[in-house]
Coordinates of C-alpha atoms in Angstrom, one line a residue:
M1 CA 0.1 0.1 -0.1
N2 CA 1.3 3.5 -1.0
A3 CA 1.9 6.0 1.8
P4 CA -0.3 9.0 1.8
L5 CA 0.8 11.8 -0.3
S6 CA 1.8 15.2 1.2
P7 CA -0.5 18.1 0.5
K8 CA 2.3 19.6 -1.9
A9 CA 2.4 16.1 -3.6
R10 CA -1.5 15.8 -3.8
D11 CA -1.4 19.1 -5.8
A12 CA 1.4 18.2 -8.0
Y13 CA -0.5 14.9 -8.8
R14 CA -3.6 16.7 -9.8
L15 CA -2.0 19.4 -11.9
W16 CA 0.0 16.8 -13.6
Q17 CA -2.9 14.5 -14.5
L18 CA -5.1 17.8 -15.8
C19 CA -2.2 18.8 -17.8
F20 CA -0.9 15.5 -19.3
G21 CA -3.7 13.1 -18.9
D22 CA -1.7 10.2 -17.3
T23 CA -3.5 7.5 -15.7
D24 CA -3.7 7.0 -12.0
A25 CA -1.8 3.5 -12.4
F26 CA 1.2 5.3 -13.7
L27 CA 1.0 8.5 -11.3
S28 CA 0.7 6.2 -8.3
T29 CA 3.9 4.3 -9.4
Y30 CA 5.7 7.6 -10.0
F31 CA 4.6 9.4 -7.0
S32 CA 5.5 6.1 -4.9
E33 CA 8.9 5.6 -6.4
V34 CA 10.3 8.8 -7.6
Y35 CA 8.5 12.0 -6.4
R36 CA 10.2 14.3 -3.8
D37 CA 8.7 17.3 -2.1
D38 CA 12.1 18.9 -2.0
S39 CA 12.7 18.7 -5.8
T40 CA 9.2 19.9 -6.5
L41 CA 8.0 23.3 -7.4
I42 CA 4.5 24.6 -7.4
G43 CA 3.0 28.0 -8.3
Y44 CA -0.4 29.1 -6.7
T45 CA -2.6 31.9 -8.1
E46 CA -5.2 33.1 -5.7
G47 CA -5.0 29.6 -4.1
V48 CA -5.0 27.6 -7.3
A49 CA -2.2 25.3 -8.2
T50 CA -1.2 26.8 -11.4
T51 CA 2.3 25.8 -12.5
H52 CA 4.4 22.7 -11.6
L53 CA 7.6 21.1 -12.5
Q54 CA 10.1 18.7 -10.7
Y55 CA 14.1 19.1 -10.8
L56 CA 15.1 15.6 -10.0
P57 CA 18.7 15.0 -8.8
V58 CA 20.4 12.4 -11.2
E59 CA 23.8 11.7 -12.4
L60 CA 25.3 12.1 -16.0
S61 CA 28.2 10.0 -16.9
S62 CA 30.9 11.9 -19.1
G63 CA 34.3 10.8 -19.6
G64 CA 34.5 8.5 -16.9
E65 CA 33.1 11.0 -14.3
R66 CA 29.7 11.2 -12.9
L67 CA 28.4 14.8 -12.5
S68 CA 25.5 15.7 -10.5
V69 CA 22.8 17.3 -12.6
S70 CA 19.0 18.4 -12.4
Y71 CA 16.6 16.6 -14.7
V72 CA 13.5 18.8 -15.2
V73 CA 10.2 17.0 -15.7
A74 CA 6.5 17.3 -16.2
V75 CA 6.7 21.1 -16.8
C76 CA 3.0 22.4 -17.0
T77 CA 0.7 25.4 -16.4
H78 CA -3.0 24.8 -15.6
P79 CA -4.8 25.4 -19.1
D80 CA -6.9 28.3 -17.4
Y81 CA -3.7 30.2 -16.7
A82 CA -1.5 29.5 -19.7
G83 CA -0.1 32.5 -21.7
R84 CA 0.5 34.6 -18.7
G85 CA 4.4 33.9 -18.3
L86 CA 4.0 32.0 -15.0
M87 CA 6.4 29.2 -16.0
K88 CA 9.2 31.5 -17.1
E89 CA 9.8 32.5 -13.4
M90 CA 9.5 29.0 -12.1
L91 CA 12.2 27.6 -14.4
K92 CA 14.4 30.4 -13.4
E93 CA 13.8 29.4 -9.8
A94 CA 14.3 25.8 -10.6
L95 CA 17.9 26.5 -12.4
R96 CA 18.9 28.7 -9.0
L97 CA 17.8 25.9 -6.8
A98 CA 19.6 23.4 -8.8
R99 CA 22.7 25.3 -8.6
E100 CA 22.5 25.6 -4.7
R101 CA 22.2 22.1 -4.5
G102 CA 25.5 21.6 -6.4
D103 CA 24.1 20.5 -9.6
V104 CA 26.6 21.4 -12.6
A105 CA 23.8 21.2 -15.3
S106 CA 20.0 21.1 -16.0
L107 CA 18.6 18.9 -18.7
L108 CA 15.2 18.5 -19.9
L109 CA 13.5 16.6 -22.8
P110 CA 10.9 18.8 -24.5
A111 CA 7.8 16.8 -25.6
E112 CA 7.3 18.8 -28.6
D113 CA 9.2 20.6 -31.0
W114 CA 8.2 24.0 -30.6
L115 CA 9.0 23.6 -26.8
F116 CA 12.7 23.7 -27.8
D117 CA 12.5 27.3 -29.0
Y118 CA 10.4 28.4 -25.9
Y119 CA 13.0 26.8 -23.3
T120 CA 15.9 28.5 -25.2
R121 CA 14.2 31.9 -25.2
A122 CA 12.7 31.6 -21.7
V123 CA 15.7 30.6 -19.7
G124 CA 18.7 29.9 -22.0
Y125 CA 18.7 26.1 -22.4
T126 CA 20.7 24.7 -25.5
P127 CA 19.2 22.1 -27.7
I128 CA 22.1 19.0 -27.9
P129 CA 21.5 16.1 -30.3
V130 CA 21.6 12.9 -28.3
A131 CA 20.1 10.5 -30.7
V132 CA 20.1 9.2 -34.3
T133 CA 16.9 8.6 -36.5
T134 CA 17.2 5.8 -38.8
T135 CA 15.0 3.6 -41.1
S136 CA 18.2 1.2 -41.7
L137 CA 17.7 -2.2 -39.9
E138 CA 21.4 -2.8 -40.5
A139 CA 22.2 0.2 -38.6
V140 CA 20.0 -0.7 -35.9
L141 CA 21.5 -4.4 -35.5
S142 CA 25.0 -3.0 -35.7
E143 CA 24.7 -1.2 -32.4
S144 CA 26.0 -2.8 -29.3
D145 CA 25.8 -2.3 -25.7
P146 CA 28.1 -3.5 -22.9
E147 CA 27.9 -7.2 -22.2
C148 CA 25.8 -7.7 -19.1
E149 CA 23.7 -10.2 -17.5
E150 CA 21.3 -9.5 -14.3
A151 CA 18.7 -11.0 -12.5
T152 CA 16.1 -8.6 -13.5
L153 CA 15.4 -5.9 -16.2
I154 CA 15.6 -3.3 -13.8
E155 CA 19.2 -4.4 -12.7
Y156 CA 20.1 -5.0 -16.5
L157 CA 19.1 -1.7 -17.7
T158 CA 20.7 0.1 -14.6
A159 CA 23.9 -1.9 -15.3
V160 CA 24.2 -1.1 -18.9
E161 CA 23.9 2.7 -18.5
R162 CA 26.5 2.6 -15.8
A163 CA 28.8 0.4 -18.0
S164 CA 28.5 2.4 -21.2
K165 CA 31.3 4.6 -22.5
A166 CA 29.0 7.1 -24.2
P167 CA 27.8 10.0 -22.3
Q168 CA 24.4 8.9 -20.3
L169 CA 21.7 10.5 -18.2
L170 CA 21.7 7.7 -15.3
H171 CA 18.5 6.6 -14.4
S172 CA 18.0 5.4 -10.8
P173 CA 16.5 2.0 -10.3
A174 CA 13.3 3.8 -9.3
L175 CA 13.0 5.7 -12.5
W176 CA 13.6 2.5 -14.6
R177 CA 10.7 1.0 -12.7
V178 CA 8.4 3.9 -13.5
V179 CA 9.7 3.6 -17.4
T180 CA 9.3 0.0 -17.8
E181 CA 5.9 -0.2 -16.1
D182 CA 4.4 2.7 -18.2
Y183 CA 6.2 2.1 -21.6
P184 CA 4.2 -1.1 -22.7
T185 CA 1.0 0.8 -21.8
S186 CA 1.5 3.5 -24.5
E187 CA 0.1 2.8 -27.9
G188 CA 2.4 1.5 -30.3
Y189 CA 5.1 1.1 -27.9
V190 CA 6.6 -2.2 -27.0
L191 CA 9.2 -3.3 -24.7
R192 CA 10.9 -6.7 -24.8
E193 CA 13.6 -8.4 -22.9
H194 CA 16.0 -11.1 -23.7
R195 CA 17.2 -14.0 -21.3
T196 CA 20.0 -16.3 -21.3
A197 CA 19.3 -20.3 -20.8
E198 CA 20.1 -19.6 -17.1
G199 CA 17.1 -17.1 -17.1
K200 CA 19.2 -14.0 -16.5
V201 CA 18.4 -10.7 -18.6
N202 CA 21.2 -9.9 -21.3
G203 CA 19.2 -7.7 -23.6
A204 CA 16.2 -5.3 -23.9
L205 CA 14.5 -3.7 -26.7
F206 CA 12.3 -0.5 -26.5
Y207 CA 10.2 -0.3 -29.8
V208 CA 8.4 2.6 -31.0

């Protein structure tokens, strides 16, 4: 049974669901596994929760080092209060608090193309290409990950990220649990794992 949510978490939950339409099943898992009051900002207008974001403390692997960074998620404004410039100030506050926490960078993944320009203009984020789109099956099959074998999918995904030599945003096991539970519920999204004869996970495929 999940622990009761704090008043702040309840407001975050309701505004998140209003803006993004995520299911109670997903949000219950997220707020149980990942949510933190001290990494969440909520803005109020005349007593109404109108803006929300979370700046999660995570690590970025780069050149053999692990850097503390802020991973900004669920940036949203109540539909009735959109267009008033409320979010810009909240983003600035999140950057300030992340610096105070010791984070060396702030990262976010815009859900839509137009948001790249918004985040650049609003607070100075810079787009960085981190993936390649291809229709070549040969290119996909030629990709290789560090060789790992783990008892569970979560342990495997966590180990592969940490063993990779390429720069990686390192998901915590809790974040991976949320991702792997939610991914197969999205239309057109498929998650498959491969196991050895001994039953250990040694491969995973996220298909869109």
